[in-house]
mmCIF file of C-alpha atoms in Angstrom:
data_model
loop_
_atom_site.group_PDB
_atom_site.id
_atom_site.type_symbol
_atom_site.label_atom_id
_atom_site.label_comp_id
_atom_site.label_asym_id
_atom_site.label_seq_id
_atom_site.Cartn_x
_atom_site.Cartn_y
_atom_site.Cartn_z
ATOM 1 C CA GLN R 188 73.189 364.078 100.516
ATOM 2 C CA ALA R 189 71.580 362.003 97.244
ATOM 3 C CA GLN R 190 69.499 363.626 95.078
ATOM 4 C CA LEU R 191 67.031 361.538 92.899
ATOM 5 C CA ALA R 192 65.044 362.038 89.635
ATOM 6 C CA GLU R 193 62.953 359.623 88.319
ATOM 7 C CA SER R 194 61.033 359.754 84.950
ATOM 8 C CA GLY R 195 59.959 357.460 82.033
ATOM 9 C CA GLY R 196 56.246 357.336 83.821
ATOM 10 C CA GLY R 197 53.050 358.064 81.819
ATOM 11 C CA LEU R 198 49.550 357.079 80.877
ATOM 12 C CA ALA R 199 49.826 353.684 79.219
ATOM 13 C CA GLN R 200 47.036 350.421 78.792
ATOM 14 C CA ALA R 201 46.448 347.600 80.153
ATOM 15 C CA GLY R 202 49.306 344.830 78.488
ATOM 16 C CA ASP R 203 51.815 347.953 77.578
ATOM 17 C CA SER R 204 55.449 347.565 78.488
ATOM 18 C CA LEU R 205 57.226 351.486 80.625
ATOM 19 C CA ARG R 206 60.693 351.691 81.440
ATOM 20 C CA LEU R 207 60.941 353.560 84.525
ATOM 21 C CA SER R 208 64.269 355.417 85.426
ATOM 22 C CA CYS R 209 65.835 356.856 88.117
ATOM 23 C CA VAL R 210 69.234 358.664 88.409
ATOM 24 C CA LEU R 211 71.298 360.026 91.182
ATOM 25 C CA SER R 212 73.403 363.070 91.678
ATOM 26 C CA GLY R 213 75.403 364.871 94.337
ATOM 27 C CA ASN R 214 77.022 360.740 95.802
ATOM 28 C CA ILE R 215 78.830 357.597 94.394
ATOM 29 C CA PHE R 216 75.751 355.819 92.336
ATOM 30 C CA SER R 217 77.435 352.562 93.142
ATOM 31 C CA ASN R 218 77.750 353.206 97.090
ATOM 32 C CA TYR R 219 74.459 352.318 97.160
ATOM 33 C CA ALA R 220 71.795 349.258 96.927
ATOM 34 C CA MET R 221 68.774 351.676 94.760
ATOM 35 C CA ALA R 222 64.960 350.417 94.576
ATOM 36 C CA TRP R 223 61.274 351.546 93.719
ATOM 37 C CA PHE R 224 58.360 352.267 95.653
ATOM 38 C CA ARG R 225 54.585 352.706 94.309
ATOM 39 C CA GLN R 226 52.233 354.107 96.084
ATOM 40 C CA ALA R 227 48.188 353.927 94.567
ATOM 41 C CA PRO R 228 45.865 356.554 95.469
ATOM 42 C CA GLY R 229 44.284 356.085 98.696
ATOM 43 C CA LYS R 230 46.976 353.755 99.960
ATOM 44 C CA GLU R 231 50.494 353.453 101.597
ATOM 45 C CA ARG R 232 53.529 353.360 99.608
ATOM 46 C CA GLU R 233 54.542 349.620 98.959
ATOM 47 C CA PHE R 234 57.624 347.963 98.099
ATOM 48 C CA VAL R 235 58.009 347.007 94.255
ATOM 49 C CA ALA R 236 61.538 345.935 93.596
ATOM 50 C CA SER R 237 65.980 346.431 95.019
ATOM 51 C CA LEU R 238 68.528 345.072 93.795
ATOM 52 C CA ASN R 239 72.342 345.599 95.343
ATOM 53 C CA TRP R 240 75.185 347.674 94.261
ATOM 54 C CA SER R 241 76.429 345.712 91.833
ATOM 55 C CA GLY R 242 72.855 344.985 90.438
ATOM 56 C CA ASP R 243 73.885 340.805 90.791
ATOM 57 C CA LEU R 244 71.332 340.844 93.606
ATOM 58 C CA THR R 245 67.796 341.656 93.331
ATOM 59 C CA ALA R 246 64.246 341.272 95.316
ATOM 60 C CA TYR R 247 60.415 342.065 94.197
ATOM 61 C CA ALA R 248 57.269 342.263 95.614
ATOM 62 C CA ASP R 249 55.042 338.829 94.380
ATOM 63 C CA SER R 250 52.432 341.211 92.721
ATOM 64 C CA VAL R 251 55.104 342.104 89.858
ATOM 65 C CA LYS R 252 57.245 339.400 89.808
ATOM 66 C CA GLY R 253 57.553 337.747 86.605
ATOM 67 C CA ARG R 254 56.925 340.608 84.445
ATOM 68 C CA THR R 255 59.364 343.071 86.626
ATOM 69 C CA THR R 256 62.701 343.674 85.655
ATOM 70 C CA ILE R 257 65.001 346.505 88.291
ATOM 71 C CA SER R 258 68.551 346.640 86.901
ATOM 72 C CA ARG R 259 71.158 349.943 87.023
ATOM 73 C CA ASP R 260 74.225 351.083 85.170
ATOM 74 C CA ASN R 261 76.144 352.719 87.731
ATOM 75 C CA ALA R 262 78.611 354.777 85.035
ATOM 76 C CA LYS R 263 75.147 356.015 84.093
ATOM 77 C CA SER R 264 74.896 356.291 87.796
ATOM 78 C CA THR R 265 70.717 355.106 87.078
ATOM 79 C CA VAL R 266 68.531 353.109 87.858
ATOM 80 C CA TYR R 267 65.709 351.231 85.475
ATOM 81 C CA LEU R 268 62.076 349.363 86.660
ATOM 82 C CA GLN R 269 60.875 347.720 83.051
ATOM 83 C CA MET R 270 57.587 346.534 83.491
ATOM 84 C CA ASN R 271 56.080 344.888 81.457
ATOM 85 C CA ARG R 272 52.495 343.334 81.107
ATOM 86 C CA LEU R 273 51.124 346.864 83.178
ATOM 87 C CA GLN R 274 47.584 345.829 84.646
ATOM 88 C CA PRO R 275 45.717 348.842 86.180
ATOM 89 C CA GLU R 276 46.382 348.255 89.730
ATOM 90 C CA ASP R 277 49.602 348.893 89.027
ATOM 91 C CA THR R 278 48.824 352.407 88.511
ATOM 92 C CA ALA R 279 50.183 354.647 91.018
ATOM 93 C CA VAL R 280 53.377 357.087 91.680
ATOM 94 C CA TYR R 281 56.728 355.043 91.426
ATOM 95 C CA TYR R 282 59.535 356.246 93.536
ATOM 96 C CA CYS R 283 62.627 355.301 93.532
ATOM 97 C CA ALA R 284 65.539 355.052 96.955
ATOM 98 C CA ALA R 285 68.777 354.721 98.079
ATOM 99 C CA GLY R 286 69.641 352.658 101.221
ATOM 100 C CA PHE R 287 72.427 350.085 102.135
ATOM 101 C CA VAL R 288 70.359 347.783 102.352
ATOM 102 C CA TYR R 289 68.973 345.848 99.272
ATOM 103 C CA ARG R 290 66.498 343.850 100.703
ATOM 104 C CA SER R 291 64.776 345.476 102.765
ATOM 105 C CA GLN R 292 60.942 346.642 101.915
ATOM 106 C CA ARG R 293 60.292 349.178 104.880
ATOM 107 C CA MET R 294 60.498 352.485 103.627
ATOM 108 C CA GLY R 295 62.511 353.311 106.876
ATOM 109 C CA ALA R 296 65.469 351.126 105.686
ATOM 110 C CA TRP R 297 65.775 353.985 102.717
ATOM 111 C CA ASP R 298 67.401 356.606 102.960
ATOM 112 C CA TYR R 299 67.016 358.672 100.014
ATOM 113 C CA TRP R 300 63.983 359.497 97.132
ATOM 114 C CA GLY R 301 63.148 360.868 94.878
ATOM 115 C CA GLN R 302 59.645 362.686 93.816
ATOM 116 C CA GLY R 303 57.859 360.047 91.812
ATOM 117 C CA THR R 304 56.721 359.754 88.742
ATOM 118 C CA GLN R 305 52.936 358.814 88.135
ATOM 119 C CA VAL R 306 52.483 355.462 85.732
ATOM 120 C CA THR R 307 48.209 355.397 84.466
ATOM 121 C CA VAL R 308 47.043 352.178 83.509
ATOM 122 C CA SER R 309 43.737 352.364 81.597
ATOM 123 C CA SER R 310 41.888 349.153 80.831
#
């Protein structure tokens, strides 16, 4: 079992930056690949980014590639999502997830989920 808790969401203006954090507890953080997904109002949850247990392999959705960085600190059991040049279409609830297949963009491939943190970007 593992529990995930996201933080760092909030209100931003277009062009701003935000860094989301997610802490894993209840298990060994470095056992897991980690990912971020997001769900906008009225839309399905979608993959944003992921990385393997060591952080040296990453994957990104095309919609965020080049302005978003996923990273992790295994000593702090924390995964981060640095989002730059935010756009109104980035408005969503952001969820972190833990699993074992870092490249999978399917929700079903991820075993544990946090409760989400809201990001709202105004134009």
